[in-house]
Amino acid sequence: MWNQEDLARATPSDLSDLAQASIRGLAESEDPAAFGYLLELTRLVGESLGLAARTLAHESSWSQVANIAGTSRQAAWERWSSS
């Protein structure tokens, strides 16, 4: 089990692996509550994408965001520039 210190030291790759395993576990669960948790995670991921895009754009550029997202700079800005 991961504790707060482990999470604070984890790399983005570690966190991604943990998130993917957790999402798969929820998707395969027979507990009806798991579906609700997946819906909540969907909302959270959408909000987090916007925050991450704005953070990256501030530290780098909207071109960098667009490059990672596989879209144009204009499309990235239109999608994620406002909160």
Coordinates of N, CA and C in Angstrom, one line a residue:
M1 N 0.8 -1.2 0.0 CA 0.0 0.0 0.0 C 0.9 1.2 0.0
W2 N 0.5 2.2 -0.8 CA 1.3 3.5 -0.8 C 0.8 4.4 0.3
N3 N 1.8 5.0 0.9 CA 1.5 6.1 1.9 C 1.8 7.4 1.3
Q4 N 1.5 8.5 2.1 CA 1.7 9.9 1.6 C 3.2 10.1 1.2
E5 N 4.1 9.6 2.0 CA 5.6 9.8 1.7 C 5.9 9.1 0.4
D6 N 5.4 7.9 0.2 CA 5.7 7.2 -1.0 C 5.2 8.0 -2.2
L7 N 3.9 8.5 -2.1 CA 3.3 9.2 -3.2 C 4.1 10.5 -3.5
A8 N 4.6 11.2 -2.5 CA 5.3 12.4 -2.6 C 6.7 12.2 -3.4
R9 N 7.2 11.0 -3.2 CA 8.5 10.7 -3.8 C 8.4 10.0 -5.2
A10 N 7.2 9.6 -5.5 CA 6.9 8.8 -6.7 C 7.2 9.7 -8.0
T11 N 7.7 9.0 -9.0 CA 7.8 9.7 -10.3 C 6.5 9.8 -11.0
P12 N 6.4 10.7 -12.0 CA 5.1 10.7 -12.8 C 4.8 9.3 -13.4
S13 N 5.9 8.5 -13.8 CA 5.6 7.2 -14.3 C 5.1 6.3 -13.3
D14 N 5.6 6.3 -12.0 CA 5.1 5.5 -10.9 C 3.6 5.8 -10.7
L15 N 3.3 7.1 -10.6 CA 1.9 7.5 -10.4 C 1.0 7.1 -11.5
S16 N 1.4 7.2 -12.7 CA 0.6 6.7 -13.8 C 0.4 5.2 -13.7
D17 N 1.4 4.5 -13.4 CA 1.2 3.0 -13.3 C 0.2 2.7 -12.2
L18 N 0.3 3.4 -11.1 CA -0.6 3.2 -9.9 C -2.1 3.6 -10.3
A19 N -2.2 4.7 -11.0 CA -3.5 5.2 -11.4 C -4.1 4.2 -12.4
Q20 N -3.4 3.7 -13.4 CA -3.9 2.8 -14.4 C -4.3 1.5 -13.7
A21 N -3.5 0.9 -12.8 CA -3.9 -0.3 -12.1 C -5.1 -0.1 -11.3
S22 N -5.3 1.1 -10.6 CA -6.5 1.4 -9.8 C -7.7 1.5 -10.7
I23 N -7.6 2.1 -11.8 CA -8.7 2.3 -12.7 C -9.1 0.9 -13.3
R24 N -8.2 0.1 -13.7 CA -8.5 -1.2 -14.1 C -9.2 -2.1 -13.1
G25 N -8.7 -1.9 -11.8 CA -9.3 -2.6 -10.7 C -10.8 -2.2 -10.5
L26 N -11.0 -0.9 -10.6 CA -12.4 -0.4 -10.5 C -13.3 -0.9 -11.6
A27 N -12.7 -0.9 -12.8 CA -13.5 -1.3 -14.0 C -13.9 -2.8 -13.9
E28 N -13.0 -3.6 -13.3 CA -13.3 -5.0 -13.2 C -14.1 -5.4 -12.0
S29 N -14.3 -4.5 -11.1 CA -15.0 -4.8 -9.9 C -16.5 -5.1 -10.1
E30 N -17.0 -6.0 -9.3 CA -18.5 -6.3 -9.4 C -19.3 -5.4 -8.4
D31 N -18.6 -4.6 -7.6 CA -19.2 -3.7 -6.7 C -19.8 -2.5 -7.5
P32 N -21.1 -2.3 -7.4 CA -21.7 -1.1 -8.1 C -21.1 0.2 -7.8
A33 N -20.6 0.4 -6.6 CA -20.0 1.7 -6.2 C -18.8 2.0 -7.1
A34 N -18.1 0.9 -7.6 CA -16.9 1.1 -8.4 C -17.2 2.0 -9.7
F35 N -18.4 1.8 -10.2 CA -18.8 2.5 -11.4 C -18.9 4.0 -11.0
G36 N -19.5 4.3 -9.9 CA -19.6 5.7 -9.4 C -18.2 6.3 -9.2
Y37 N -17.3 5.5 -8.7 CA -15.9 6.1 -8.5 C -15.3 6.4 -9.8
L38 N -15.5 5.5 -10.8 CA -14.9 5.8 -12.1 C -15.5 7.1 -12.7
L39 N -16.8 7.3 -12.5 CA -17.4 8.5 -13.0 C -16.8 9.7 -12.4
E40 N -16.5 9.7 -11.1 CA -15.9 10.8 -10.3 C -14.5 11.0 -10.8
L41 N -13.8 9.9 -11.1 CA -12.4 10.0 -11.6 C -12.4 10.6 -13.0
T42 N -13.4 10.3 -13.8 CA -13.5 11.0 -15.1 C -13.5 12.5 -15.0
R43 N -14.4 13.0 -14.1 CA -14.5 14.4 -13.9 C -13.2 15.0 -13.4
L44 N -12.6 14.3 -12.4 CA -11.3 14.8 -11.9 C -10.2 14.8 -12.9
V45 N -10.1 13.8 -13.7 CA -9.1 13.8 -14.8 C -9.3 14.9 -15.8
G46 N -10.5 15.2 -16.1 CA -10.8 16.3 -17.0 C -10.3 17.6 -16.4
E47 N -10.7 17.9 -15.2 CA -10.2 19.1 -14.5 C -8.7 19.1 -14.4
S48 N -8.1 18.0 -14.1 CA -6.7 17.9 -13.9 C -5.9 18.1 -15.2
L49 N -6.5 17.7 -16.3 CA -5.9 17.9 -17.6 C -5.8 19.4 -17.9
G50 N -6.8 20.2 -17.6 CA -6.8 21.6 -17.8 C -5.7 22.3 -16.9
L51 N -5.7 21.9 -15.7 CA -4.7 22.4 -14.8 C -3.3 22.1 -15.2
A52 N -3.0 20.9 -15.6 CA -1.7 20.5 -16.1 C -1.3 21.2 -17.4
A53 N -2.3 21.4 -18.3 CA -2.0 22.1 -19.5 C -1.6 23.5 -19.2
R54 N -2.4 24.2 -18.4 CA -2.1 25.6 -18.1 C -0.7 25.7 -17.3
T55 N -0.4 24.7 -16.5 CA 0.9 24.8 -15.7 C 2.0 24.6 -16.7
L56 N 1.9 23.6 -17.6 CA 2.9 23.4 -18.6 C 3.1 24.6 -19.5
A57 N 2.0 25.2 -20.0 CA 2.0 26.3 -20.8 C 2.7 27.5 -20.1
H58 N 2.4 27.7 -18.8 CA 3.1 28.7 -18.1 C 4.6 28.5 -18.0
E59 N 5.0 27.3 -17.7 CA 6.4 26.9 -17.5 C 7.1 26.8 -18.9
S60 N 6.4 26.4 -19.9 CA 7.0 26.2 -21.2 C 6.3 27.0 -22.3
S61 N 5.3 26.4 -22.9 CA 4.5 27.2 -24.0 C 3.3 26.3 -24.4
W62 N 2.4 27.0 -25.0 CA 1.2 26.3 -25.5 C 1.6 25.4 -26.7
S63 N 2.7 25.7 -27.3 CA 3.2 24.8 -28.4 C 3.7 23.5 -27.8
Q64 N 4.3 23.5 -26.6 CA 4.7 22.3 -25.9 C 3.5 21.5 -25.5
V65 N 2.4 22.1 -25.0 CA 1.2 21.4 -24.7 C 0.6 20.8 -25.9
A66 N 0.6 21.5 -27.0 CA 0.0 21.0 -28.3 C 0.8 19.8 -28.8
N67 N 2.1 19.9 -28.7 CA 3.0 18.8 -29.1 C 2.7 17.5 -28.4
I68 N 2.6 17.6 -27.1 CA 2.3 16.4 -26.2 C 0.9 15.9 -26.5
A69 N -0.1 16.8 -26.7 CA -1.5 16.4 -26.9 C -1.7 16.0 -28.3
G70 N -0.8 16.2 -29.2 CA -1.0 15.8 -30.6 C -2.0 16.7 -31.3
T71 N -2.0 17.9 -31.1 CA -3.0 18.9 -31.7 C -2.2 20.2 -32.0
S72 N -3.0 21.1 -32.5 CA -2.4 22.4 -32.8 C -2.3 23.3 -31.6
R73 N -1.4 24.3 -31.6 CA -1.3 25.2 -30.5 C -2.6 25.9 -30.2
Q74 N -3.3 26.3 -31.3 CA -4.6 27.0 -31.2 C -5.6 26.1 -30.5
A75 N -5.7 24.8 -31.0 CA -6.7 23.9 -30.4 C -6.4 23.6 -28.9
A76 N -5.1 23.5 -28.6 CA -4.7 23.3 -27.2 C -5.1 24.5 -26.3
W77 N -4.8 25.7 -26.8 CA -5.2 26.9 -26.1 C -6.7 27.0 -25.9
E78 N -7.5 26.8 -27.0 CA -8.9 26.9 -26.9 C -9.5 25.9 -25.9
R79 N -8.9 24.7 -25.9 CA -9.5 23.6 -25.0 C -9.1 23.9 -23.5
W80 N -7.9 24.3 -23.2 CA -7.4 24.3 -21.8 C -7.0 25.6 -21.3
S81 N -7.1 26.7 -22.0 CA -6.6 28.0 -21.5 C -7.4 28.6 -20.3
S82 N -8.6 28.3 -20.2 CA -9.4 28.8 -19.1 C -9.8 27.7 -18.2
S83 N -10.0 28.1 -16.9 CA -10.3 27.1 -15.9 C -11.7 26.7 -15.9

